[in-house]
Short mmCIF file of C-alpha atoms in Angstrom, two decimals:
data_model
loop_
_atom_site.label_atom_id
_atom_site.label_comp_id
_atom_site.label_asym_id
_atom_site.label_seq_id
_atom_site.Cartn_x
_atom_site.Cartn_y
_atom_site.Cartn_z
CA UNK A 10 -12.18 -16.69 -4.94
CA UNK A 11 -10.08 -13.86 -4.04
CA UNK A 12 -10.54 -12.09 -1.00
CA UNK A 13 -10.72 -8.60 -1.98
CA UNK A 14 -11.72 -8.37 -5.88
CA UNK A 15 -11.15 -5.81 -8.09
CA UNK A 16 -12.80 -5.33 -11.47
CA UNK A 17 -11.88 -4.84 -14.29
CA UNK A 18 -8.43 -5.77 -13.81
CA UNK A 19 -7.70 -3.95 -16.82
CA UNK A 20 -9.38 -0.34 -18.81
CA UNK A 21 -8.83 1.75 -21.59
CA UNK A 22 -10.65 4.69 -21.59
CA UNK A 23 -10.73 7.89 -23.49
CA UNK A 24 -10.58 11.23 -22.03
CA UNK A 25 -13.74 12.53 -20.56
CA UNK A 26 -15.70 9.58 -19.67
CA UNK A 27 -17.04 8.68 -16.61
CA UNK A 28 -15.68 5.57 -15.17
CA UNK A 29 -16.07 3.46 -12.33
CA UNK A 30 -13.63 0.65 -10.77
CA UNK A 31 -15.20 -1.34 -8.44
CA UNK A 32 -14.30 -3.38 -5.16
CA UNK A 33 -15.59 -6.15 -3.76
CA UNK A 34 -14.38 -7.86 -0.07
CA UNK A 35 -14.84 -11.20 1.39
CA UNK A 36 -12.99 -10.58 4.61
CA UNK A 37 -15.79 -9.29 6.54
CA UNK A 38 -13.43 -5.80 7.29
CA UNK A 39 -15.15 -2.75 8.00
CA UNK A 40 -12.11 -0.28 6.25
CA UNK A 41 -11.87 0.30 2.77
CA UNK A 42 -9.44 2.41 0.76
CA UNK A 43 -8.33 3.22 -2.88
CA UNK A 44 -4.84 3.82 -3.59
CA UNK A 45 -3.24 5.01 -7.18
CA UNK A 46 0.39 3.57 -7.54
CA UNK A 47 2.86 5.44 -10.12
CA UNK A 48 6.30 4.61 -11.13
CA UNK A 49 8.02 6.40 -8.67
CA UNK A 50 5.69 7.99 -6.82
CA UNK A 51 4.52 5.31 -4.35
CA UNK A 52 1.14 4.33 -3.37
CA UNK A 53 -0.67 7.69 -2.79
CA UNK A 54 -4.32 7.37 -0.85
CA UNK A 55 -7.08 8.86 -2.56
CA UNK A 56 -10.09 7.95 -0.04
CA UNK A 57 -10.72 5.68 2.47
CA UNK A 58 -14.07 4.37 4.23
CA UNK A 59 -14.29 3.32 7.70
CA UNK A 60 -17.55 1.86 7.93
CA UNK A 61 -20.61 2.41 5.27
CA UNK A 62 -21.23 5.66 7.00
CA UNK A 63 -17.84 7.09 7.12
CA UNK A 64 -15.86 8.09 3.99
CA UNK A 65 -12.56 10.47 4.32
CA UNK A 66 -10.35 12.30 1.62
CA UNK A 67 -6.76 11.00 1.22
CA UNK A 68 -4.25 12.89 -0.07
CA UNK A 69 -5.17 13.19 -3.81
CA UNK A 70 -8.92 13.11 -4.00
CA UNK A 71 -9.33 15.88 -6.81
CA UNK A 72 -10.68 14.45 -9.72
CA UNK A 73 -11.76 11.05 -8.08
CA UNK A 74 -14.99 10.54 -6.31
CA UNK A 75 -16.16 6.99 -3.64
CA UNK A 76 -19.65 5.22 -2.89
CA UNK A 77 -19.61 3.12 -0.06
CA UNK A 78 -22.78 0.88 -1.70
CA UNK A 79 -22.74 -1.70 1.78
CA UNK A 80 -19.67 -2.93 4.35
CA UNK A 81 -18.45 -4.89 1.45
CA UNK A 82 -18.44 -2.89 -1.50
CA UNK A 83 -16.18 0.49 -2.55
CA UNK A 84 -16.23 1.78 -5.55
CA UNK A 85 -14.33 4.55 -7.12
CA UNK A 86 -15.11 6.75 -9.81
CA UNK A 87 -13.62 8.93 -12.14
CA UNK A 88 -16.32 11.57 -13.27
CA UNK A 89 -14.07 13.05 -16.42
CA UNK A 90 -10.92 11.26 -16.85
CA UNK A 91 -8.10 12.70 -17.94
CA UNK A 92 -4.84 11.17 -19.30
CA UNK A 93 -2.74 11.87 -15.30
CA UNK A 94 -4.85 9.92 -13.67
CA UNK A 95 -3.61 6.72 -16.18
CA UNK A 96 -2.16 4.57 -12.86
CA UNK A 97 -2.20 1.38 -11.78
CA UNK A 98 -5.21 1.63 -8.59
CA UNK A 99 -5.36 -0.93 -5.66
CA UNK A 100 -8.19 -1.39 -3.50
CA UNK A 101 -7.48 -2.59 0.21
CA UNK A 102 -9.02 -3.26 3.06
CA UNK A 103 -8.65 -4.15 6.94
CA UNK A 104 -10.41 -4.56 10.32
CA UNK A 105 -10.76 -2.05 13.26
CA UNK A 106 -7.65 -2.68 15.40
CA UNK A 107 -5.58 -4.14 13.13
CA UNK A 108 -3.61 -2.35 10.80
CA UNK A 109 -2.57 -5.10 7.93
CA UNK A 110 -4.02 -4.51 4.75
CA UNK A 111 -5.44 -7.01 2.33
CA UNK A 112 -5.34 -6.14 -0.97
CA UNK A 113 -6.76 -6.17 -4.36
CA UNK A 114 -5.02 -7.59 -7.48
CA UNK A 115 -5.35 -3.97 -8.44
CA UNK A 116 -6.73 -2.36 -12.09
CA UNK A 117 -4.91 -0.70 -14.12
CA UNK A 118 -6.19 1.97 -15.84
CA UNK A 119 -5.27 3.84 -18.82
CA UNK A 120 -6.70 7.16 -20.17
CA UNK A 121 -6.26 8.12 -23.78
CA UNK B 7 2.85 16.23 7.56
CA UNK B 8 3.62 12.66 8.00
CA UNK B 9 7.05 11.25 6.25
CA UNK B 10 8.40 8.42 4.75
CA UNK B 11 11.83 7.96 2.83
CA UNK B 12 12.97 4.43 1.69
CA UNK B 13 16.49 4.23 0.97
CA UNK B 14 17.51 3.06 -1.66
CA UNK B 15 15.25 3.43 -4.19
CA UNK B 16 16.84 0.63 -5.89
CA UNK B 17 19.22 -1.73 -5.80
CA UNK B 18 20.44 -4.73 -7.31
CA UNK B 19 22.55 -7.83 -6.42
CA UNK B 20 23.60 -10.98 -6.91
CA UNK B 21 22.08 -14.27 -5.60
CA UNK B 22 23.55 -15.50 -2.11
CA UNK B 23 24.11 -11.38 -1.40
CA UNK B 24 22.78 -9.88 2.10
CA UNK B 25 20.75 -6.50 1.42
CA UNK B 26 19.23 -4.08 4.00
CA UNK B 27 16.88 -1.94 3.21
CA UNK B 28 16.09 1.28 5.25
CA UNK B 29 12.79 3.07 6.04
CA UNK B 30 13.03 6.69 8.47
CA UNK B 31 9.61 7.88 9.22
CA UNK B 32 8.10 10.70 10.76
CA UNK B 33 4.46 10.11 12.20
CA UNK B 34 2.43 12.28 14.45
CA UNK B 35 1.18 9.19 17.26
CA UNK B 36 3.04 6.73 16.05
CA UNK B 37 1.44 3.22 16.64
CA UNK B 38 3.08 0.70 14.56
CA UNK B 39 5.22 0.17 10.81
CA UNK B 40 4.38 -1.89 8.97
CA UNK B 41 6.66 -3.66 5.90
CA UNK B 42 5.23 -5.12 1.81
CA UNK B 43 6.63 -7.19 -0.59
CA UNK B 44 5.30 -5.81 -3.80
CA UNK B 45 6.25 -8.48 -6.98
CA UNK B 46 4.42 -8.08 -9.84
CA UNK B 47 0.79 -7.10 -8.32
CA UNK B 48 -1.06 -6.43 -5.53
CA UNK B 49 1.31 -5.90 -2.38
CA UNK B 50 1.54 -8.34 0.44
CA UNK B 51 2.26 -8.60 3.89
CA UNK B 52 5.54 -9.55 5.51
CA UNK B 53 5.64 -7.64 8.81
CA UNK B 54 4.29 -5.26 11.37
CA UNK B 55 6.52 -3.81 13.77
CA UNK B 56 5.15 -1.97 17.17
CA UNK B 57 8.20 -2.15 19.60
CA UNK B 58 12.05 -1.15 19.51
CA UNK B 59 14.70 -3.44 19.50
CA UNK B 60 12.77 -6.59 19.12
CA UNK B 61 13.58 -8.76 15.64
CA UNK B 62 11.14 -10.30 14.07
CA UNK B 63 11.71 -13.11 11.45
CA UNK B 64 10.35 -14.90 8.82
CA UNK B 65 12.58 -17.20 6.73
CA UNK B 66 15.69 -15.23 5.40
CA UNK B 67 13.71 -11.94 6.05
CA UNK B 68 14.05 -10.12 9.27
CA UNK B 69 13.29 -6.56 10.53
CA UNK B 70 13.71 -4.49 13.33
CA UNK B 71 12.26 -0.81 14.49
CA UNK B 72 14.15 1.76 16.37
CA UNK B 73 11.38 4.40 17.76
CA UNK B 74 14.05 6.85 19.54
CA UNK B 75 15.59 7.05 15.51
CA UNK B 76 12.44 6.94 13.79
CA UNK B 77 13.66 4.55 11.36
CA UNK B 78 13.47 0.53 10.61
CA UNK B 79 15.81 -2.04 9.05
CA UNK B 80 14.54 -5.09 6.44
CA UNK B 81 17.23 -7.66 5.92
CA UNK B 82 17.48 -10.22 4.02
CA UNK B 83 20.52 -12.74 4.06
CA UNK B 84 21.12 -15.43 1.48
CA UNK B 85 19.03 -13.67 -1.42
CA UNK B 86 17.18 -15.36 -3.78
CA UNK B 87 16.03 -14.30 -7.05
CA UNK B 88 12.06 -14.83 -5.66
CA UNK B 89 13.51 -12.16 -3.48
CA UNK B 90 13.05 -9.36 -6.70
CA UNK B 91 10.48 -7.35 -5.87
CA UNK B 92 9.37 -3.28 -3.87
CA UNK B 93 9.42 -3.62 -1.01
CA UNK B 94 7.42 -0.56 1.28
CA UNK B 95 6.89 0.51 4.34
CA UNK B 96 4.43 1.76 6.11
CA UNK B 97 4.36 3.55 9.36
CA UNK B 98 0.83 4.04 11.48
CA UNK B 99 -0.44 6.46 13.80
CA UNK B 100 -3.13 6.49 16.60
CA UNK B 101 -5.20 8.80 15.12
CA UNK B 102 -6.47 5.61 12.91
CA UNK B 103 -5.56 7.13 10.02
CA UNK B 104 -4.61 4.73 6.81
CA UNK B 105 -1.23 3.90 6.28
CA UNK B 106 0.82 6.07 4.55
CA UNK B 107 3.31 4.14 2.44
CA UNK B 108 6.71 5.07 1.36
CA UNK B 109 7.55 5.25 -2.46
CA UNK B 110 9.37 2.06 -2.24
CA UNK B 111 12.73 -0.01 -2.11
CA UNK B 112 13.11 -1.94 -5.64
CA UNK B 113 15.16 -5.07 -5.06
CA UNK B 114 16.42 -7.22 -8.25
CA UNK B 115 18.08 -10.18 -7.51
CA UNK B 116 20.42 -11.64 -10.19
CA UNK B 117 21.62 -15.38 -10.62
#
């Protein structure tokens, strides 16, 4: 099994519809983030958690919202999604100290 | 506001070529940078960088980090075409911020 899981790996949506991507960790890390990559553009952070407590606003939270359900699990949501935020998303996480990511096979997302 | 600019954005070459790729960063605190090779997925680690001057090397890949410039260096001799893929950096800061990647070098490797 995969160390940091994403699911689903793969969504078509249409606009307006709630939907959540979901994250999963094996690593026993206490950060969590969500990235959105773009052709182009980067990886861009959206939010990040540093414990179960502790969530933070990256740079392009606006539209996007985060539950931090236990140390393990992040989950991102998209309450009304609209056709921009069609991206390829990566969960990743890492430990206190240490500042090598792990990351998730990544979902890609598509809003129609 | 913390910066990153990869240079180039792209580049292509042939197999057996020696590329460098560039990454200048400017980062409040800066702690450590941090380099990804990114093939078809999910990005993965190759190296992270916290002093100036010292190489580090894995294989055919190597990088080095110049603090006083603010920039780093990611060669790679004797290319391969396993070698096509982004690659990003990623500089750090004390304030234990995430990492805040740059937009990426993409590398294709012909035979």
């Amino acid at each position: 099994d995969a160390d940091v899981t994403q699911t689903p790996r793969n969504r078509i949506t249409k606009t307006g519809k709630r939907i959540m991507l979901e994250c999963s960790q094996t690593k026993g890390h206490d950060r969590m983030y969500w990235y959105r990559q773009d052709p182009g553009l980067g990886l861009r952070l959206i939010y990040y958690s540093f414990d179960v407590k502790d969530i933070n606003k990256g740079e392009i939270s606006d539209g996007y919202s985060v539950s931090r359900q236990a140390q393990a699990k992040f989950s991102l949501s998209l309450e009304s999604a609209i056709p921009n935020q069609t991206a390829l998303y990566f969960c990743a996480t890492s430990r206190t100290g240490y500042y090598g990511y792990t990351f998730g096979s990544g979902t890609r997302l598509t809003v129609v | 506001e913390d910066k990153v600019v990869q240079s180039p954005l792209s580049l292509v070459v042939h197999e057996g070529d020696t590329v460098t790729l560039n990454c200048s960063y400017e980062v409040t605190n800066f702690r450590s940078l941090l380099w990804y090779k990114q093939e078809k997925k999910a990005p993965t680690f190759l190296f992270m960088l916290t002093s100036s001057g010292i190489e580090k090397k894995s294989g055919r890949l190597s990088s080095i980090l110049d603090k006083k410039e603010l920039f780093s260096i990611l060669n790679i001799t004797a290319t391969q075409t396993g070698d096509s893929a982004v690659y990003l950096c990623a500089p750090n800061s004390n304030s234990g911020y995430a990492l805040n990647f740059g937009k990426g070098t993409s590398l294709l490797v012909t035979p």
